[in-house]
mmCIF file of C-alpha atoms in Angstrom:
data_model
loop_
_atom_site.group_PDB
_atom_site.id
_atom_site.type_symbol
_atom_site.label_atom_id
_atom_site.label_comp_id
_atom_site.label_asym_id
_atom_site.label_seq_id
_atom_site.Cartn_x
_atom_site.Cartn_y
_atom_site.Cartn_z
ATOM 1 C CA MET Q 1 -62.147 10.166 4.138
ATOM 2 C CA GLU Q 2 -65.601 8.813 4.958
ATOM 3 C CA LEU Q 3 -65.962 11.219 7.902
ATOM 4 C CA ALA Q 4 -64.946 14.174 5.705
ATOM 5 C CA ASN Q 5 -67.567 13.206 3.102
ATOM 6 C CA GLN Q 6 -70.251 12.881 5.772
ATOM 7 C CA LEU Q 7 -69.409 16.304 7.192
ATOM 8 C CA LYS Q 8 -69.541 17.837 3.712
ATOM 9 C CA SER Q 9 -72.948 16.250 3.100
ATOM 10 C CA LEU Q 10 -74.207 17.693 6.380
ATOM 11 C CA ALA Q 11 -72.802 21.120 5.454
ATOM 12 C CA ASP Q 12 -74.646 20.983 2.110
ATOM 13 C CA LYS Q 13 -77.841 20.031 3.908
ATOM 14 C CA ILE Q 14 -77.442 22.932 6.358
ATOM 15 C CA ASN Q 15 -76.971 25.435 3.537
ATOM 16 C CA GLN Q 16 -80.119 24.153 1.853
ATOM 17 C CA LEU Q 17 -82.319 24.057 4.966
ATOM 18 C CA LYS Q 18 -81.191 26.805 7.316
ATOM 19 C CA ASP Q 19 -83.507 29.482 5.970
ATOM 20 C CA LYS Q 20 -86.434 27.164 6.731
ATOM 21 C CA ILE Q 21 -85.303 26.389 10.294
ATOM 22 C CA GLU Q 22 -86.911 28.763 12.769
ATOM 23 C CA THR Q 23 -86.484 27.270 16.263
ATOM 24 C CA GLU Q 24 -83.841 25.859 18.553
ATOM 25 C CA GLU Q 25 -85.567 22.470 18.553
ATOM 26 C CA SER Q 26 -85.510 22.356 14.754
ATOM 27 C CA THR Q 27 -81.826 23.269 14.812
ATOM 28 C CA LYS Q 28 -81.123 20.359 17.146
ATOM 29 C CA HIS Q 29 -82.961 17.804 15.030
ATOM 30 C CA ALA Q 30 -81.830 19.008 11.600
ATOM 31 C CA PHE Q 31 -78.218 20.005 12.322
ATOM 32 C CA VAL Q 32 -76.869 18.851 15.698
ATOM 33 C CA LEU Q 33 -78.204 15.291 15.970
ATOM 34 C CA PRO Q 34 -76.851 14.391 12.491
ATOM 35 C CA PHE Q 35 -73.437 15.695 13.631
ATOM 36 C CA ILE Q 36 -73.573 13.444 16.704
ATOM 37 C CA ASN Q 37 -74.478 10.518 14.438
ATOM 38 C CA ILE Q 38 -71.481 11.284 12.227
ATOM 39 C CA LEU Q 39 -69.286 10.961 15.321
ATOM 40 C CA GLY Q 40 -70.504 7.376 15.582
ATOM 41 C CA TYR Q 41 -72.925 7.742 18.492
ATOM 42 C CA ASP Q 42 -76.446 6.318 18.321
ATOM 43 C CA THR Q 43 -78.835 9.183 18.985
ATOM 44 C CA PHE Q 44 -81.653 6.665 19.404
ATOM 45 C CA ASN Q 45 -79.839 4.854 22.224
ATOM 46 C CA PRO Q 46 -80.609 6.644 25.529
ATOM 47 C CA THR Q 47 -77.685 4.913 27.236
ATOM 48 C CA GLU Q 48 -75.291 6.470 24.720
ATOM 49 C CA VAL Q 49 -76.822 9.860 23.892
ATOM 50 C CA VAL Q 50 -78.949 11.315 26.686
ATOM 51 C CA PRO Q 51 -81.233 14.237 25.781
ATOM 52 C CA GLU Q 52 -82.076 16.745 28.513
ATOM 53 C CA PHE Q 53 -79.238 15.462 30.682
ATOM 54 C CA THR Q 54 -79.684 16.521 34.316
ATOM 55 C CA ALA Q 55 -76.879 18.699 35.693
ATOM 56 C CA ASP Q 56 -77.977 19.853 39.164
ATOM 57 C CA LEU Q 57 -76.433 23.156 40.214
ATOM 58 C CA GLY Q 58 -76.250 23.377 43.982
ATOM 59 C CA LEU Q 59 -79.642 24.572 45.196
ATOM 60 C CA LYS Q 60 -80.936 24.741 41.622
ATOM 61 C CA LYS Q 61 -82.146 21.212 41.001
ATOM 62 C CA GLY Q 62 -83.277 19.840 37.670
ATOM 63 C CA GLU Q 63 -81.018 22.003 35.483
ATOM 64 C CA LYS Q 64 -80.606 20.246 32.165
ATOM 65 C CA VAL Q 65 -78.079 20.363 29.354
ATOM 66 C CA ASP Q 66 -79.390 19.519 25.872
ATOM 67 C CA TYR Q 67 -77.365 16.346 25.308
ATOM 68 C CA ALA Q 68 -74.736 14.235 27.005
ATOM 69 C CA ILE Q 69 -72.710 11.536 25.274
ATOM 70 C CA ILE Q 70 -72.182 8.670 27.700
ATOM 71 C CA GLN Q 71 -69.343 6.170 27.917
ATOM 72 C CA ASN Q 72 -69.048 3.601 30.714
ATOM 73 C CA ASP Q 73 -72.054 5.209 32.411
ATOM 74 C CA GLU Q 74 -70.283 8.583 32.658
ATOM 75 C CA PRO Q 75 -70.689 11.698 30.466
ATOM 76 C CA ILE Q 76 -67.706 12.251 28.190
ATOM 77 C CA LEU Q 77 -69.146 15.237 26.317
ATOM 78 C CA ILE Q 78 -71.987 17.572 27.257
ATOM 79 C CA ILE Q 79 -73.629 19.588 24.492
ATOM 80 C CA GLU Q 80 -75.582 22.823 24.735
ATOM 81 C CA CYS Q 81 -77.458 23.862 21.579
ATOM 82 C CA LYS Q 82 -78.795 27.196 20.381
ATOM 83 C CA ASN Q 83 -80.808 28.356 17.401
ATOM 84 C CA TRP Q 84 -78.607 28.543 14.292
ATOM 85 C CA LYS Q 85 -79.386 32.267 14.017
ATOM 86 C CA GLU Q 86 -77.943 33.007 17.474
ATOM 87 C CA SER Q 87 -74.382 34.017 18.245
ATOM 88 C CA LEU Q 88 -72.659 31.732 20.747
ATOM 89 C CA SER Q 89 -70.745 34.542 22.431
ATOM 90 C CA VAL Q 90 -73.447 35.170 25.043
ATOM 91 C CA HIS Q 91 -74.155 31.545 25.978
ATOM 92 C CA GLY Q 92 -70.852 30.283 27.376
ATOM 93 C CA SER Q 93 -71.717 31.028 31.018
ATOM 94 C CA GLN Q 94 -74.625 28.567 31.008
ATOM 95 C CA LEU Q 95 -72.434 25.723 29.771
ATOM 96 C CA PHE Q 96 -69.755 26.803 32.250
ATOM 97 C CA ARG Q 97 -72.172 26.058 35.121
ATOM 98 C CA TYR Q 98 -73.123 22.671 33.712
ATOM 99 C CA PHE Q 99 -69.480 21.700 33.199
ATOM 100 C CA HIS Q 100 -68.591 22.492 36.808
ATOM 101 C CA VAL Q 101 -71.039 19.949 38.256
ATOM 102 C CA SER Q 102 -70.581 17.142 35.722
ATOM 103 C CA LYS Q 103 -67.762 14.615 35.480
ATOM 104 C CA THR Q 104 -67.011 15.326 31.849
ATOM 105 C CA ARG Q 105 -63.751 16.813 30.603
ATOM 106 C CA PHE Q 106 -65.283 18.193 27.399
ATOM 107 C CA ALA Q 107 -68.168 20.497 26.579
ATOM 108 C CA LEU Q 108 -69.573 21.566 23.226
ATOM 109 C CA LEU Q 109 -71.488 24.765 22.564
ATOM 110 C CA THR Q 110 -73.084 24.904 19.114
ATOM 111 C CA ASN Q 111 -75.792 26.498 17.037
ATOM 112 C CA GLY Q 112 -75.509 23.692 14.478
ATOM 113 C CA ILE Q 113 -73.153 25.732 12.292
ATOM 114 C CA THR Q 114 -70.477 27.060 14.637
ATOM 115 C CA TYR Q 115 -68.999 24.469 17.002
ATOM 116 C CA GLN Q 116 -66.948 25.389 20.095
ATOM 117 C CA PHE Q 117 -65.246 22.643 22.106
ATOM 118 C CA PHE Q 118 -64.125 23.449 25.669
ATOM 119 C CA THR Q 119 -62.129 21.683 28.364
ATOM 120 C CA ASP Q 120 -60.456 22.640 31.656
ATOM 121 C CA LEU Q 121 -56.851 23.449 30.743
ATOM 122 C CA ASP Q 122 -56.561 26.549 32.942
ATOM 123 C CA GLU Q 123 -58.106 25.142 36.112
ATOM 124 C CA LYS Q 124 -59.248 21.553 36.647
ATOM 125 C CA ASN Q 125 -63.024 20.990 36.793
ATOM 126 C CA LYS Q 126 -63.636 24.581 35.708
ATOM 127 C CA MET Q 127 -64.415 25.119 32.034
ATOM 128 C CA ASP Q 128 -62.021 27.433 30.190
ATOM 129 C CA GLN Q 129 -63.371 30.752 29.013
ATOM 130 C CA LYS Q 130 -62.117 30.130 25.476
ATOM 131 C CA PRO Q 131 -62.641 27.021 23.325
ATOM 132 C CA PHE Q 132 -59.622 24.964 22.304
ATOM 133 C CA LEU Q 133 -61.330 23.982 19.051
ATOM 134 C CA GLU Q 134 -63.736 26.073 16.999
ATOM 135 C CA PHE Q 135 -64.983 25.644 13.457
ATOM 136 C CA ASP Q 136 -67.768 26.505 11.046
ATOM 137 C CA ILE Q 137 -69.127 23.247 9.651
ATOM 138 C CA THR Q 138 -70.063 24.943 6.360
ATOM 139 C CA ASN Q 139 -66.454 26.037 5.855
ATOM 140 C CA LEU Q 140 -64.365 23.178 7.215
ATOM 141 C CA LYS Q 141 -60.586 23.091 6.884
ATOM 142 C CA ASP Q 142 -58.560 19.874 6.816
ATOM 143 C CA ASN Q 143 -57.013 20.536 10.230
ATOM 144 C CA ALA Q 144 -60.479 20.903 11.794
ATOM 145 C CA ILE Q 145 -61.623 17.604 10.251
ATOM 146 C CA HIS Q 146 -58.520 15.967 11.725
ATOM 147 C CA GLU Q 147 -59.466 17.210 15.206
ATOM 148 C CA ILE Q 148 -63.135 16.243 14.813
ATOM 149 C CA THR Q 149 -62.002 12.698 14.035
ATOM 150 C CA LYS Q 150 -60.574 12.422 17.561
ATOM 151 C CA PHE Q 151 -64.084 12.782 19.006
ATOM 152 C CA HIS Q 152 -65.399 9.870 16.939
ATOM 153 C CA LYS Q 153 -66.611 6.968 19.044
ATOM 154 C CA SER Q 154 -63.998 4.654 17.524
ATOM 155 C CA ASN Q 155 -61.116 7.042 18.329
ATOM 156 C CA PHE Q 156 -62.186 8.787 21.536
ATOM 157 C CA ASP Q 157 -59.340 8.969 24.048
ATOM 158 C CA VAL Q 158 -59.544 11.612 26.785
ATOM 159 C CA ASN Q 159 -55.806 11.831 27.385
ATOM 160 C CA LYS Q 160 -54.869 12.111 23.706
ATOM 161 C CA ILE Q 161 -57.391 14.897 23.151
ATOM 162 C CA LEU Q 162 -56.258 16.754 26.274
ATOM 163 C CA ASP Q 163 -52.600 16.444 25.292
ATOM 164 C CA ASN Q 164 -53.338 18.168 22.008
ATOM 165 C CA ALA Q 165 -55.946 20.638 23.314
ATOM 166 C CA SER Q 166 -53.375 22.983 24.844
ATOM 167 C CA SER Q 167 -51.469 23.294 21.559
ATOM 168 C CA LEU Q 168 -54.694 23.857 19.643
ATOM 169 C CA LYS Q 169 -55.769 26.589 22.030
ATOM 170 C CA PHE Q 170 -52.493 28.500 21.767
ATOM 171 C CA ILE Q 171 -52.217 28.038 17.991
ATOM 172 C CA LYS Q 172 -55.737 29.465 17.639
ATOM 173 C CA GLU Q 173 -54.813 32.552 19.668
ATOM 174 C CA ILE Q 174 -51.482 33.006 17.846
ATOM 175 C CA ARG Q 175 -53.227 32.814 14.456
ATOM 176 C CA LYS Q 176 -55.632 35.540 15.555
ATOM 177 C CA LEU Q 177 -52.730 37.736 16.646
ATOM 178 C CA ILE Q 178 -50.864 37.179 13.390
ATOM 179 C CA ASP Q 179 -53.981 38.010 11.381
ATOM 180 C CA THR Q 180 -54.466 41.217 13.387
ATOM 181 C CA GLU Q 181 -50.831 42.244 13.029
ATOM 182 C CA ILE Q 182 -50.834 41.656 9.280
ATOM 183 C CA ASN Q 183 -53.958 43.745 8.752
ATOM 184 C CA THR Q 184 -53.308 46.465 11.361
ATOM 185 C CA PRO Q 185 -49.696 46.252 12.561
ATOM 186 C CA SER Q 186 -49.147 47.368 16.150
ATOM 187 C CA PRO Q 187 -46.247 49.737 17.024
ATOM 188 C CA GLU Q 188 -44.398 46.858 18.732
ATOM 189 C CA PHE Q 189 -44.740 44.700 15.619
ATOM 190 C CA VAL Q 190 -43.552 47.478 13.326
ATOM 191 C CA LYS Q 191 -40.562 48.230 15.583
ATOM 192 C CA LEU Q 192 -39.544 44.551 15.477
ATOM 193 C CA PHE Q 193 -38.812 44.904 11.758
ATOM 194 C CA ALA Q 194 -37.899 48.573 11.571
ATOM 195 C CA ASN Q 195 -35.094 48.136 14.131
ATOM 196 C CA LYS Q 196 -33.543 45.422 11.981
ATOM 197 C CA VAL Q 197 -33.486 47.362 8.697
ATOM 198 C CA TYR Q 198 -33.409 51.048 9.714
ATOM 199 C CA ASN Q 199 -30.465 52.664 11.505
ATOM 200 C CA GLY Q 200 -32.005 56.046 12.298
ATOM 201 C CA ARG Q 201 -34.292 57.153 15.113
ATOM 202 C CA LEU Q 202 -37.840 55.816 14.895
ATOM 203 C CA THR Q 203 -39.701 59.095 14.858
ATOM 204 C CA GLU Q 204 -43.457 59.288 14.489
ATOM 205 C CA LYS Q 205 -43.110 59.965 10.789
ATOM 206 C CA VAL Q 206 -40.734 57.009 10.336
ATOM 207 C CA MET Q 207 -43.110 54.740 12.248
ATOM 208 C CA GLU Q 208 -46.001 55.752 10.013
ATOM 209 C CA GLU Q 209 -43.899 54.957 6.974
ATOM 210 C CA PHE Q 210 -42.779 51.582 8.323
ATOM 211 C CA THR Q 211 -46.291 50.648 9.388
ATOM 212 C CA GLU Q 212 -47.322 50.918 5.763
ATOM 213 C CA LEU Q 213 -44.172 49.112 4.580
ATOM 214 C CA VAL Q 214 -44.608 46.208 6.974
ATOM 215 C CA GLN Q 215 -48.241 45.793 5.971
ATOM 216 C CA LYS Q 216 -47.322 45.933 2.280
ATOM 217 C CA ALA Q 217 -44.408 43.489 2.707
ATOM 218 C CA PHE Q 218 -46.607 40.902 4.387
ATOM 219 C CA GLY Q 219 -49.277 41.338 1.720
ATOM 220 C CA GLN Q 220 -46.730 40.766 -1.049
ATOM 221 C CA LEU Q 221 -45.186 37.772 0.728
ATOM 222 C CA ILE Q 222 -48.528 36.071 1.269
ATOM 223 C CA GLY Q 223 -49.558 36.776 -2.337
ATOM 224 C CA GLU Q 224 -46.314 35.268 -3.639
ATOM 225 C CA LYS Q 225 -46.715 32.170 -1.477
ATOM 226 C CA ILE Q 226 -50.259 31.660 -2.760
ATOM 227 C CA ASN Q 227 -49.099 32.106 -6.359
ATOM 228 C CA GLU Q 228 -46.276 29.598 -5.826
ATOM 229 C CA ARG Q 229 -48.739 27.012 -4.529
ATOM 230 C CA LEU Q 230 -51.141 27.674 -7.406
ATOM 231 C CA GLN Q 231 -48.345 27.491 -9.974
ATOM 232 C CA PHE Q 232 -47.117 24.220 -8.507
ATOM 233 C CA ALA Q 233 -50.632 22.760 -8.679
ATOM 234 C CA LEU Q 234 -51.106 24.012 -12.266
ATOM 235 C CA ASN Q 235 -47.747 22.617 -13.399
ATOM 236 C CA LYS Q 236 -48.568 19.264 -11.831
ATOM 237 C CA GLU Q 237 -51.917 19.197 -13.629
ATOM 238 C CA VAL Q 238 -50.273 20.109 -16.959
ATOM 239 C CA ILE Q 239 -47.770 17.260 -16.566
ATOM 240 C CA LEU Q 240 -50.585 14.806 -15.835
ATOM 241 C CA GLN Q 241 -52.558 16.049 -18.844
ATOM 242 C CA GLU Q 242 -49.526 15.719 -21.108
ATOM 243 C CA LYS Q 243 -48.965 12.202 -19.812
ATOM 244 C CA ASP Q 244 -52.595 11.344 -20.548
ATOM 245 C CA GLN Q 245 -52.274 12.814 -24.057
ATOM 246 C CA ILE Q 246 -49.161 10.718 -24.730
ATOM 247 C CA GLU Q 247 -50.968 7.610 -23.558
ATOM 248 C CA ASP Q 248 -53.970 8.483 -25.728
ATOM 249 C CA SER Q 249 -51.665 8.915 -28.706
ATOM 250 C CA GLU Q 250 -50.089 5.562 -28.003
ATOM 251 C CA GLN Q 251 -53.516 3.967 -27.954
ATOM 252 C CA THR Q 252 -53.824 4.482 -31.732
ATOM 253 C CA LYS Q 253 -50.795 2.169 -32.216
ATOM 254 C CA VAL Q 254 -51.982 -0.527 -29.804
ATOM 255 C CA ILE Q 255 -53.485 -3.865 -30.790
ATOM 256 C CA THR Q 256 -55.326 -5.634 -27.967
ATOM 257 C CA THR Q 257 -54.935 -9.409 -28.198
ATOM 258 C CA GLU Q 258 -57.499 -12.051 -27.292
ATOM 259 C CA GLU Q 259 -55.077 -13.324 -24.624
ATOM 260 C CA GLU Q 260 -55.105 -9.894 -22.939
ATOM 261 C CA LEU Q 261 -58.896 -9.775 -22.986
ATOM 262 C CA GLU Q 262 -59.099 -13.271 -21.513
ATOM 263 C CA ALA Q 263 -56.643 -12.223 -18.771
ATOM 264 C CA TYR Q 264 -58.815 -9.179 -18.113
ATOM 265 C CA ARG Q 265 -61.845 -11.436 -17.672
ATOM 266 C CA ILE Q 266 -59.911 -13.491 -15.096
ATOM 267 C CA VAL Q 267 -59.055 -10.325 -13.120
ATOM 268 C CA VAL Q 268 -62.712 -9.248 -13.267
ATOM 269 C CA ALA Q 269 -63.783 -12.667 -11.975
ATOM 270 C CA ILE Q 270 -61.497 -12.184 -8.955
ATOM 271 C CA LEU Q 271 -62.293 -8.546 -8.194
ATOM 272 C CA ARG Q 272 -66.056 -8.604 -8.733
ATOM 273 C CA ARG Q 273 -66.408 -9.857 -5.144
ATOM 274 C CA LYS Q 274 -65.419 -6.365 -4.010
ATOM 275 C CA LEU Q 275 -66.209 -4.198 -7.026
ATOM 276 C CA PRO Q 276 -69.063 -3.816 -9.507
ATOM 277 C CA VAL Q 277 -67.917 -5.078 -12.906
ATOM 278 C CA ASN Q 278 -68.471 -1.685 -14.547
ATOM 279 C CA ARG Q 279 -65.798 -0.129 -12.303
ATOM 280 C CA ILE Q 280 -63.080 -2.537 -13.503
ATOM 281 C CA VAL Q 281 -61.810 -1.051 -16.764
ATOM 282 C CA HIS Q 282 -58.948 -2.086 -19.051
ATOM 283 C CA ARG Q 283 -56.715 0.328 -20.909
ATOM 284 C CA ASP Q 284 -54.176 -1.126 -23.328
ATOM 285 C CA THR Q 285 -50.877 0.650 -24.066
ATOM 286 C CA GLN Q 286 -47.780 -0.150 -26.086
ATOM 287 C CA SER Q 287 -45.913 -1.088 -22.892
ATOM 288 C CA TYR Q 288 -48.533 -3.014 -20.912
ATOM 289 C CA PHE Q 289 -52.188 -3.943 -20.579
ATOM 290 C CA GLY Q 290 -53.526 -1.906 -17.626
ATOM 291 C CA ILE Q 291 -56.558 -2.666 -15.475
ATOM 292 C CA LEU Q 292 -57.871 0.370 -13.611
ATOM 293 C CA LEU Q 293 -60.487 1.324 -11.053
ATOM 294 C CA ASP Q 294 -63.073 3.670 -12.595
ATOM 295 C CA ASP Q 295 -60.908 4.106 -15.715
ATOM 296 C CA ASN Q 296 -58.586 6.310 -13.623
ATOM 297 C CA ASN Q 297 -54.896 5.796 -14.425
ATOM 298 C CA ARG Q 298 -54.066 6.992 -10.908
ATOM 299 C CA LYS Q 299 -55.986 3.991 -9.513
ATOM 300 C CA PRO Q 300 -54.242 0.973 -11.049
ATOM 301 C CA LEU Q 301 -55.503 -2.459 -9.998
ATOM 302 C CA CYS Q 302 -52.823 -4.377 -11.888
ATOM 303 C CA ARG Q 303 -50.833 -4.438 -15.116
ATOM 304 C CA LEU Q 304 -50.330 -7.363 -17.453
ATOM 305 C CA HIS Q 305 -47.184 -7.767 -19.567
ATOM 306 C CA LEU Q 306 -48.050 -10.544 -22.017
ATOM 307 C CA ASN Q 307 -46.544 -9.584 -25.354
ATOM 308 C CA GLY Q 308 -42.830 -10.070 -24.640
ATOM 309 C CA GLY Q 309 -40.742 -13.207 -24.370
ATOM 310 C CA LYS Q 310 -41.799 -13.641 -20.716
ATOM 311 C CA LYS Q 311 -45.155 -12.927 -19.128
ATOM 312 C CA TYR Q 312 -45.618 -10.863 -15.952
ATOM 313 C CA ILE Q 313 -48.397 -9.515 -13.760
ATOM 314 C CA GLY Q 314 -47.688 -6.123 -12.209
ATOM 315 C CA LEU Q 315 -49.102 -5.692 -8.696
ATOM 316 C CA PHE Q 316 -49.337 -2.447 -6.695
ATOM 317 C CA ASN Q 317 -48.637 -1.627 -3.048
ATOM 318 C CA ILE Q 318 -49.603 1.366 -0.903
ATOM 319 C CA ASP Q 319 -46.888 3.507 -2.583
ATOM 320 C CA LYS Q 320 -48.434 2.744 -6.000
ATOM 321 C CA SER Q 321 -45.129 1.216 -7.144
ATOM 322 C CA GLU Q 322 -45.385 -1.758 -9.503
ATOM 323 C CA ASN Q 323 -44.063 -5.146 -8.405
ATOM 324 C CA ARG Q 324 -43.755 -7.523 -11.364
ATOM 325 C CA GLN Q 325 -44.297 -11.232 -10.787
ATOM 326 C CA PRO Q 326 -43.581 -13.825 -13.510
ATOM 327 C CA ILE Q 327 -46.403 -16.051 -14.762
ATOM 328 C CA GLU Q 328 -46.277 -18.993 -17.130
ATOM 329 C CA THR Q 329 -49.816 -18.630 -18.462
ATOM 330 C CA ILE Q 330 -52.695 -16.252 -17.776
ATOM 331 C CA ASP Q 331 -54.246 -18.950 -15.557
ATOM 332 C CA ASP Q 332 -51.477 -18.144 -13.050
ATOM 333 C CA ILE Q 333 -53.271 -14.844 -12.372
ATOM 334 C CA TYR Q 334 -55.493 -16.837 -10.005
ATOM 335 C CA LEU Q 335 -52.404 -17.399 -7.815
ATOM 336 C CA PHE Q 336 -52.416 -13.662 -7.018
ATOM 337 C CA GLU Q 337 -56.044 -13.472 -5.915
ATOM 338 C CA LYS Q 338 -55.143 -12.277 -2.387
ATOM 339 C CA GLU Q 339 -52.846 -9.500 -3.650
ATOM 340 C CA LEU Q 340 -55.418 -8.272 -6.182
ATOM 341 C CA LEU Q 341 -58.163 -8.070 -3.563
ATOM 342 C CA GLU Q 342 -55.813 -6.210 -1.211
ATOM 343 C CA THR Q 343 -55.094 -3.658 -3.952
ATOM 344 C CA VAL Q 344 -58.772 -2.658 -3.924
ATOM 345 C CA GLU Q 345 -58.351 -1.641 -0.269
ATOM 346 C CA LEU Q 346 -55.785 1.006 -1.298
ATOM 347 C CA TYR Q 347 -58.634 3.136 -2.627
ATOM 348 C CA ASP Q 348 -61.650 4.689 -0.947
ATOM 349 C CA VAL Q 349 -64.119 2.246 -2.437
ATOM 350 C CA GLU Q 350 -67.774 2.995 -1.705
#
């Protein structure tokens, strides 16, 4: 989650600054170096991130790639940067030469906005013509963030990345083909469906008709799938709102006792070591006395059941299910100090 937030912050910064960035050097400093920092590498440590890394090419000595990330004295990722205004399509050959003479298995070509990661799946020690991972940092999808995480210093594992790189590469190409076929169906694609639903001869006129039908069918199917997802999300939100309204209505019938407030102060005394006091909020209901993070009923810290014949403290695990533990008096809450502090770790606490 932290990495995703950092990438979003960088994307916001890029959108704000890009029109003021004129040169390749400015692109490196404003866009690319912050990305390297997000991956956990110290750009101020020349033994970890080497600028102007020398990659000698046969008789051409002194050829340099913009950056190399070093691990165990060997480059694990070489990076070639371009001005953010430039397309990367014409710069792959330069990185290809650098890759061939270095010991790295990964190369990155970027203009600070588009990122293309390469390896040598087709032929060892020779960089592939096509990247196995490509993304626009200003329009990141969850699957791209997941793959970026693998290049973080704390996660970097050559073999794990390589094992997944082949699948990523083929999925990328298949997605492109599917997108093309949906928008402009090829004769082969149209025949695949026409042969299954049409018994006559596929004349030119029939093919024209089915080309339109296939395109329309896919459009309708995709639209319906999107609507289903939206409807599901809306229904879920309505249920949550109704639940909140019921709880709010119940609040008018609730009387908060001094014992509950004293128990709340005990919980605050325990949790303030990890949380600011203003983030620990109580919300009383007819059924229980709830203590929440940021007054969010989807972030329960604990529940107290003090008004019945027996007293309980309700603790929460990673599944957010309540586990009730009996207590004799509210002073027994101190016995659950460890569990309460662990509950804080369930949430992305900043």
